[in-house]
């Protein structure tokens, strides 16, 4: 999903901050207490949103956004976890403020490789790894193939294969069809950035009215910036194709098989009003990830960490406490909340 900004953010002109990519358009927005930096590796450049811990010695955490999103999708949750983790959120290659990867590999495996390269080069692992949607699929693959890099795994509406894809998710899947992106671009050319942003929030939020006017206005600005990038449609198309390919991949490389291989204590978060990842997949995921915890939010949509950050933060702290006590994920632990986020 495209970034939905938080109120109270400030703009940073890339020209005045040499740590940011000078080739990007517009001004990056950072919330109070955040800072941005750019990490460069051969063939790979990724912008990192940093939310320093409130005190030294807290464990590192890494947050990975979904399709069309950015590191800012995690700002609300990172702020609420600053007393528990030392948080960093990535702009995946081709999204947010990160330029496309040199190899144009937007597959789930390619994005997982980018995350692994980042962690290896930064030396921050093992981390508490968070992923939403596409970022959930990427994080699952990272946790399966590099368990040494992951302390715990928190997945919010992870994009794991479904036999019956929801109708509202079909347009995203169609982006993977050759030529479909160009057709969609022509068909939507008359839509304003405000109309596009309204469509995204209606699709991704269980209750779009939770988006404040200030946040919506900032999201429109971000939409305008993204649409002006010459690689916007290419990144969306290739990433969508990567999800479809991952859905059809079988054997030991299949995402469900890799979910079964994850050793890290896992928290799963699903929204009852999610129009992109079916709520009915929650039980299957809970069975696949050994000893996992399941947080069900009946009124949430696809981005529960943005809609109910305080509830997700509380559930993660419970996982953190249980892990510290040596109890792991407490198999079968399930939490359901009402629409106000109260247990």
CSV table of C-alpha atoms in Angstrom, one decimal:
chain,number,residue,atom,x,y,z
A,1,UNK,CA,0.0,0.0,0.0
A,2,UNK,CA,1.2,3.6,-0.5
A,3,UNK,CA,2.4,5.3,2.6
A,4,UNK,CA,-0.2,6.8,4.8
A,5,UNK,CA,1.6,9.6,6.7
A,6,UNK,CA,1.2,10.4,10.3
A,7,UNK,CA,0.3,13.8,11.6
A,8,UNK,CA,3.1,15.8,13.2
A,9,UNK,CA,5.7,14.8,10.6
A,10,UNK,CA,8.3,17.2,9.3
A,11,UNK,CA,9.8,17.5,5.8
A,12,UNK,CA,13.5,17.0,5.0
A,13,UNK,CA,14.9,18.4,1.8
A,14,UNK,CA,17.2,15.8,0.3
A,15,UNK,CA,19.4,18.5,-1.1
A,16,UNK,CA,20.2,19.6,2.5
A,17,UNK,CA,20.8,16.1,3.8
A,18,UNK,CA,23.7,14.3,2.2
A,19,UNK,CA,22.7,11.0,3.8
A,20,UNK,CA,19.6,10.8,1.6
A,21,UNK,CA,19.6,9.9,-2.2
A,22,UNK,CA,19.9,13.2,-4.1
A,23,UNK,CA,18.2,11.7,-7.1
A,24,UNK,CA,14.8,11.4,-5.4
A,25,UNK,CA,11.9,13.8,-6.0
A,26,UNK,CA,10.2,15.9,-3.3
A,27,UNK,CA,10.9,16.0,0.4
A,28,UNK,CA,10.9,13.0,2.8
A,29,UNK,CA,8.7,13.1,5.8
A,30,UNK,CA,10.0,12.0,9.2
A,31,UNK,CA,8.1,11.9,12.5
A,32,UNK,CA,9.4,13.5,15.6
A,33,UNK,CA,12.1,11.2,17.1
A,34,UNK,CA,12.9,9.6,13.7
A,35,UNK,CA,15.9,10.2,11.4
A,36,UNK,CA,16.7,8.8,7.9
A,37,UNK,CA,19.9,7.4,6.4
A,38,UNK,CA,20.9,5.6,3.2
A,39,UNK,CA,22.8,2.3,3.2
A,40,UNK,CA,24.7,1.5,0.1
A,41,UNK,CA,25.9,-1.9,-1.0
A,42,UNK,CA,27.1,-3.0,-4.4
A,43,UNK,CA,24.1,-2.9,-6.7
A,44,UNK,CA,21.8,-2.0,-3.8
A,45,UNK,CA,20.8,1.2,-2.1
A,46,UNK,CA,18.2,1.3,0.6
A,47,UNK,CA,16.8,4.2,2.7
A,48,UNK,CA,16.4,3.3,6.4
A,49,UNK,CA,14.1,5.0,8.9
A,50,UNK,CA,15.6,5.0,12.3
A,51,UNK,CA,13.7,5.2,15.6
A,52,UNK,CA,16.4,5.1,18.3
A,53,UNK,CA,15.6,3.3,21.5
A,54,UNK,CA,14.9,5.4,24.6
A,55,UNK,CA,17.8,3.8,26.3
A,56,UNK,CA,20.9,1.9,25.4
A,57,UNK,CA,21.1,-1.9,25.4
A,58,UNK,CA,17.7,-2.6,23.9
A,59,UNK,CA,17.5,-5.4,21.2
A,60,UNK,CA,17.5,-4.4,17.5
A,61,UNK,CA,14.3,-4.6,15.4
A,62,UNK,CA,13.8,-4.4,11.7
A,63,UNK,CA,10.5,-3.5,10.0
A,64,UNK,CA,9.6,-4.5,6.4
A,65,UNK,CA,6.7,-2.9,4.6
A,66,UNK,CA,4.3,-4.3,2.0
A,67,UNK,CA,3.6,-3.8,-1.8
A,68,UNK,CA,3.7,-0.1,-2.7
A,69,UNK,CA,4.4,0.9,0.9
A,70,UNK,CA,7.3,2.5,2.6
A,71,UNK,CA,9.1,2.5,5.9
A,72,UNK,CA,6.7,5.2,7.1
A,73,UNK,CA,4.0,2.5,7.4
A,74,UNK,CA,5.8,1.5,10.6
A,75,UNK,CA,6.2,4.9,12.2
A,76,UNK,CA,3.3,4.6,14.6
A,77,UNK,CA,4.3,1.1,15.8
A,78,UNK,CA,8.0,2.0,16.1
A,79,UNK,CA,7.2,5.0,18.3
A,80,UNK,CA,5.2,2.8,20.6
A,81,UNK,CA,8.0,0.2,20.8
A,82,UNK,CA,10.9,2.7,21.4
A,83,UNK,CA,11.0,1.6,25.0
A,84,UNK,CA,11.3,-2.1,24.0
A,85,UNK,CA,13.5,-2.2,20.8
A,86,UNK,CA,16.0,-0.2,18.8
A,87,UNK,CA,14.0,0.1,15.7
A,88,UNK,CA,14.9,0.5,12.0
A,89,UNK,CA,12.5,0.3,9.0
A,90,UNK,CA,13.6,-0.3,5.5
A,91,UNK,CA,12.4,1.2,2.2
A,92,UNK,CA,12.6,-1.9,0.1
A,93,UNK,CA,14.4,-1.5,-3.3
A,94,UNK,CA,12.2,0.6,-5.7
A,95,UNK,CA,9.8,1.8,-2.9
A,96,UNK,CA,9.7,4.7,-0.5
A,97,UNK,CA,13.0,6.6,-1.0
A,98,UNK,CA,15.0,3.6,-2.2
A,99,UNK,CA,16.0,3.5,-5.9
A,100,UNK,CA,15.4,0.3,-7.9
A,101,UNK,CA,17.8,-2.6,-7.4
A,102,UNK,CA,20.5,-2.9,-10.1
A,103,UNK,CA,19.3,-6.3,-11.1
A,104,UNK,CA,15.6,-5.3,-11.1
A,105,UNK,CA,14.9,-8.4,-9.1
A,106,UNK,CA,11.6,-7.7,-7.2
A,107,UNK,CA,10.9,-11.4,-6.5
A,108,UNK,CA,10.2,-12.4,-2.9
A,109,UNK,CA,13.5,-14.2,-2.9
A,110,UNK,CA,15.3,-11.1,-4.4
A,111,UNK,CA,13.8,-8.8,-1.7
A,112,UNK,CA,14.6,-11.3,1.0
A,113,UNK,CA,18.2,-11.4,-0.3
A,114,UNK,CA,18.2,-7.5,0.0
A,115,UNK,CA,17.1,-7.7,3.6
A,116,UNK,CA,19.7,-10.4,4.4
A,117,UNK,CA,22.4,-8.3,2.8
A,118,UNK,CA,21.3,-5.3,4.8
A,119,UNK,CA,21.4,-7.2,8.1
A,120,UNK,CA,24.7,-8.9,7.4
A,121,UNK,CA,26.4,-5.6,6.4
A,122,UNK,CA,24.9,-3.7,9.4
A,123,UNK,CA,25.8,-6.5,11.9
A,124,UNK,CA,22.6,-5.9,13.8
A,125,UNK,CA,21.3,-9.4,13.8
A,126,UNK,CA,19.6,-11.3,15.3
A,127,UNK,CA,16.7,-8.8,15.2
A,128,UNK,CA,13.1,-8.8,16.1
A,129,UNK,CA,11.8,-9.0,12.5
A,130,UNK,CA,8.4,-7.4,11.5
A,131,UNK,CA,6.7,-7.7,8.1
A,132,UNK,CA,3.4,-6.6,6.6
A,133,UNK,CA,1.8,-8.1,3.5
A,134,UNK,CA,4.6,-8.6,0.9
A,135,UNK,CA,7.0,-7.7,3.7
A,136,UNK,CA,5.5,-10.6,5.6
A,137,UNK,CA,6.3,-13.0,2.8
A,138,UNK,CA,9.8,-11.6,2.6
A,139,UNK,CA,10.3,-11.8,6.4
A,140,UNK,CA,9.1,-15.4,6.4
A,141,UNK,CA,11.7,-16.4,3.8
A,142,UNK,CA,14.4,-14.6,5.7
A,143,UNK,CA,13.5,-16.3,9.0
A,144,UNK,CA,13.4,-19.7,7.3
A,145,UNK,CA,16.7,-19.5,5.4
A,146,UNK,CA,18.7,-17.4,8.0
A,147,UNK,CA,17.4,-18.3,11.5
A,148,UNK,CA,20.6,-16.8,12.9
A,149,UNK,CA,19.4,-13.3,11.9
A,150,UNK,CA,15.9,-13.5,13.6
A,151,UNK,CA,15.1,-13.4,17.3
A,152,UNK,CA,11.3,-13.2,16.9
A,153,UNK,CA,9.0,-12.8,13.9
A,154,UNK,CA,5.9,-10.6,13.8
A,155,UNK,CA,3.7,-10.8,10.7
A,156,UNK,CA,0.9,-8.5,10.0
A,157,UNK,CA,-1.4,-9.8,7.3
A,158,UNK,CA,1.4,-11.7,5.6
A,159,UNK,CA,1.0,-12.4,1.8
A,160,UNK,CA,1.1,-16.2,2.0
A,161,UNK,CA,-0.5,-18.3,-0.7
A,162,UNK,CA,-4.2,-18.6,-0.8
A,163,UNK,CA,-6.2,-21.0,-3.0
A,164,UNK,CA,-9.2,-18.6,-3.1
A,165,UNK,CA,-7.9,-15.1,-3.6
A,166,UNK,CA,-10.3,-12.4,-2.4
A,167,UNK,CA,-12.0,-10.5,-5.3
A,168,UNK,CA,-10.7,-7.2,-4.0
A,169,UNK,CA,-7.1,-8.5,-4.4
A,170,UNK,CA,-7.5,-9.5,-8.0
A,171,UNK,CA,-6.4,-6.1,-9.5
A,172,UNK,CA,-3.1,-6.4,-7.6
A,173,UNK,CA,-2.6,-9.9,-9.0
A,174,UNK,CA,-3.4,-8.7,-12.5
A,175,UNK,CA,-0.5,-6.3,-12.4
A,176,UNK,CA,1.7,-9.4,-12.8
A,177,UNK,CA,0.2,-10.1,-16.3
A,178,UNK,CA,2.4,-8.8,-19.1
A,179,UNK,CA,1.1,-5.5,-20.5
A,180,UNK,CA,-1.4,-5.1,-17.7
A,181,UNK,CA,0.5,-2.3,-15.9
A,182,UNK,CA,0.6,-0.2,-19.1
A,183,UNK,CA,-3.1,-0.7,-19.6
A,184,UNK,CA,-3.9,0.1,-15.9
A,185,UNK,CA,-1.8,3.2,-16.2
A,186,UNK,CA,-3.7,4.4,-19.2
A,187,UNK,CA,-7.1,3.6,-17.7
A,188,UNK,CA,-6.3,5.5,-14.5
A,189,UNK,CA,-4.5,8.4,-16.1
A,190,UNK,CA,-7.5,10.7,-15.4
A,191,UNK,CA,-7.5,9.9,-11.7
A,192,UNK,CA,-6.1,12.5,-9.4
A,193,UNK,CA,-3.6,11.7,-6.6
A,194,UNK,CA,-6.4,12.4,-4.1
A,195,UNK,CA,-8.7,9.8,-5.8
A,196,UNK,CA,-6.0,7.2,-5.9
A,197,UNK,CA,-5.1,7.8,-2.3
A,198,UNK,CA,-8.8,7.5,-1.3
A,199,UNK,CA,-8.9,4.2,-3.1
A,200,UNK,CA,-5.8,2.9,-1.3
A,201,UNK,CA,-7.1,3.9,2.1
A,202,UNK,CA,-10.6,2.4,1.4
A,203,UNK,CA,-8.8,-0.9,0.3
A,204,UNK,CA,-6.3,-1.1,3.1
A,205,UNK,CA,-8.1,0.2,6.2
A,206,UNK,CA,-10.9,-1.6,8.0
A,207,UNK,CA,-12.3,1.9,8.9
A,208,UNK,CA,-10.9,4.6,6.6
A,209,UNK,CA,-12.3,7.3,8.9
A,210,UNK,CA,-9.4,6.5,11.2
A,211,UNK,CA,-7.1,8.3,8.8
A,212,UNK,CA,-6.9,11.9,10.0
A,213,UNK,CA,-7.3,14.8,7.5
A,214,UNK,CA,-3.7,15.7,8.1
A,215,UNK,CA,-2.5,12.2,7.4
A,216,UNK,CA,-4.6,11.9,4.3
A,217,UNK,CA,-3.2,15.2,2.9
A,218,UNK,CA,0.3,14.0,3.5
A,219,UNK,CA,-0.5,10.6,1.8
A,220,UNK,CA,-1.8,12.5,-1.3
A,221,UNK,CA,1.5,14.4,-1.5
A,222,UNK,CA,3.4,11.1,-1.2
A,223,UNK,CA,1.2,9.6,-3.9
A,224,UNK,CA,2.0,12.5,-6.2
A,225,UNK,CA,5.7,12.0,-5.6
A,226,UNK,CA,5.6,8.3,-6.2
A,227,UNK,CA,3.6,8.7,-9.5
A,228,UNK,CA,6.3,11.0,-10.8
A,229,UNK,CA,9.1,8.5,-10.3
A,230,UNK,CA,10.0,6.9,-13.7
A,231,UNK,CA,10.2,3.4,-12.2
A,232,UNK,CA,6.9,3.5,-10.2
A,233,UNK,CA,5.0,1.1,-12.5
A,234,UNK,CA,7.9,-1.1,-13.1
A,235,UNK,CA,8.4,-1.6,-9.4
A,236,UNK,CA,4.7,-2.3,-8.8
A,237,UNK,CA,4.5,-4.7,-11.7
A,238,UNK,CA,7.6,-6.7,-11.0
A,239,UNK,CA,6.7,-6.9,-7.2
A,240,UNK,CA,3.2,-8.1,-8.0
A,241,UNK,CA,4.7,-10.7,-10.4
A,242,UNK,CA,7.0,-11.7,-7.6
A,243,UNK,CA,4.1,-12.4,-5.2
A,244,UNK,CA,2.2,-14.4,-7.8
A,245,UNK,CA,5.4,-16.4,-8.6
A,246,UNK,CA,5.9,-17.1,-4.8
A,247,UNK,CA,2.3,-18.3,-4.6
A,248,UNK,CA,2.8,-20.9,-7.2
A,249,UNK,CA,6.2,-22.1,-6.0
A,250,UNK,CA,6.1,-25.5,-4.5
A,251,UNK,CA,8.5,-27.9,-2.7
A,252,UNK,CA,10.9,-26.7,-0.1
A,253,UNK,CA,10.9,-23.2,-1.5
A,254,UNK,CA,7.2,-22.7,-1.1
A,255,UNK,CA,6.2,-20.1,1.5
A,256,UNK,CA,4.0,-22.5,3.5
A,257,UNK,CA,6.8,-25.0,3.7
A,258,UNK,CA,9.2,-22.3,4.7
A,259,UNK,CA,6.7,-21.1,7.4
A,260,UNK,CA,7.0,-24.6,8.9
A,261,UNK,CA,10.8,-24.2,9.1
A,262,UNK,CA,10.7,-21.0,11.0
A,263,UNK,CA,12.3,-21.5,14.4
A,264,UNK,CA,11.8,-18.0,15.8
A,265,UNK,CA,8.9,-17.3,18.2
A,266,UNK,CA,6.2,-15.8,16.0
A,267,UNK,CA,3.3,-13.4,16.4
A,268,UNK,CA,0.6,-13.4,13.7
A,269,UNK,CA,-1.7,-10.4,13.3
A,270,UNK,CA,-4.8,-10.6,11.1
A,271,UNK,CA,-7.7,-8.2,10.5
A,272,UNK,CA,-11.3,-9.2,10.1
A,273,UNK,CA,-11.9,-6.5,7.5
A,274,UNK,CA,-8.8,-7.2,5.4
A,275,UNK,CA,-9.7,-7.0,1.7
A,276,UNK,CA,-6.3,-8.2,0.5
A,277,UNK,CA,-5.3,-11.1,2.8
A,278,UNK,CA,-8.2,-13.3,3.9
A,279,UNK,CA,-9.0,-13.4,7.6
A,280,UNK,CA,-9.7,-17.1,7.2
A,281,UNK,CA,-6.0,-17.7,6.6
A,282,UNK,CA,-5.2,-16.9,10.2
A,283,UNK,CA,-5.8,-20.4,11.5
A,284,UNK,CA,-3.8,-22.0,8.7
A,285,UNK,CA,-0.9,-19.6,9.5
A,286,UNK,CA,-1.1,-20.3,13.2
A,287,UNK,CA,-0.8,-24.0,12.5
A,288,UNK,CA,2.1,-23.6,10.1
A,289,UNK,CA,4.3,-21.4,12.3
A,290,UNK,CA,5.2,-23.7,15.2
A,291,UNK,CA,4.3,-22.3,18.6
A,292,UNK,CA,3.0,-19.1,17.2
A,293,UNK,CA,0.7,-16.5,18.8
A,294,UNK,CA,-2.3,-15.2,17.0
A,295,UNK,CA,-3.8,-11.7,17.4
A,296,UNK,CA,-7.2,-11.4,15.7
A,297,UNK,CA,-8.5,-7.9,15.2
A,298,UNK,CA,-12.1,-8.1,13.8
A,299,UNK,CA,-12.3,-4.4,12.9
A,300,UNK,CA,-8.9,-4.0,11.4
A,301,UNK,CA,-8.0,-4.1,7.7
A,302,UNK,CA,-4.7,-4.9,6.0
A,303,UNK,CA,-2.5,-2.6,8.0
A,304,UNK,CA,-3.3,-3.3,11.6
A,305,UNK,CA,0.0,-1.8,12.7
A,306,UNK,CA,-1.2,1.6,11.4
A,307,UNK,CA,-4.8,1.2,12.5
A,308,UNK,CA,-4.3,-0.3,16.0
A,309,UNK,CA,-0.6,0.3,16.8
A,310,UNK,CA,-1.1,0.2,20.5
A,311,UNK,CA,-2.7,-3.2,20.4
A,312,UNK,CA,-0.1,-4.7,18.1
A,313,UNK,CA,2.6,-3.2,20.4
A,314,UNK,CA,1.1,-4.7,23.5
A,315,UNK,CA,0.9,-8.1,21.8
A,316,UNK,CA,4.6,-7.9,20.8
A,317,UNK,CA,5.6,-7.0,24.3
A,318,UNK,CA,3.8,-10.1,25.5
A,319,UNK,CA,5.8,-12.2,23.0
A,320,UNK,CA,9.0,-10.4,24.1
A,321,UNK,CA,8.3,-11.2,27.8
A,322,UNK,CA,7.4,-14.8,27.0
A,323,UNK,CA,10.6,-15.2,25.0
A,324,UNK,CA,12.7,-13.7,27.7
A,325,UNK,CA,11.1,-16.1,30.2
A,326,UNK,CA,12.0,-19.0,28.0
A,327,UNK,CA,8.3,-19.9,27.2
A,328,UNK,CA,8.6,-19.1,23.5
A,329,UNK,CA,5.4,-18.6,21.6
A,330,UNK,CA,3.1,-20.6,24.0
A,331,UNK,CA,1.5,-22.8,21.4
A,332,UNK,CA,-2.2,-22.2,20.8
A,333,UNK,CA,-2.2,-18.7,22.4
A,334,UNK,CA,-4.9,-16.6,20.7
A,335,UNK,CA,-6.1,-13.1,21.4
A,336,UNK,CA,-9.3,-11.6,19.9
A,337,UNK,CA,-10.1,-7.9,20.4
A,338,UNK,CA,-13.1,-5.8,19.9
A,339,UNK,CA,-13.2,-2.8,17.6
A,340,UNK,CA,-11.8,-0.5,20.3
A,341,UNK,CA,-8.7,-2.6,20.6
A,342,UNK,CA,-9.5,-3.9,24.1
A,343,UNK,CA,-9.1,-7.5,25.0
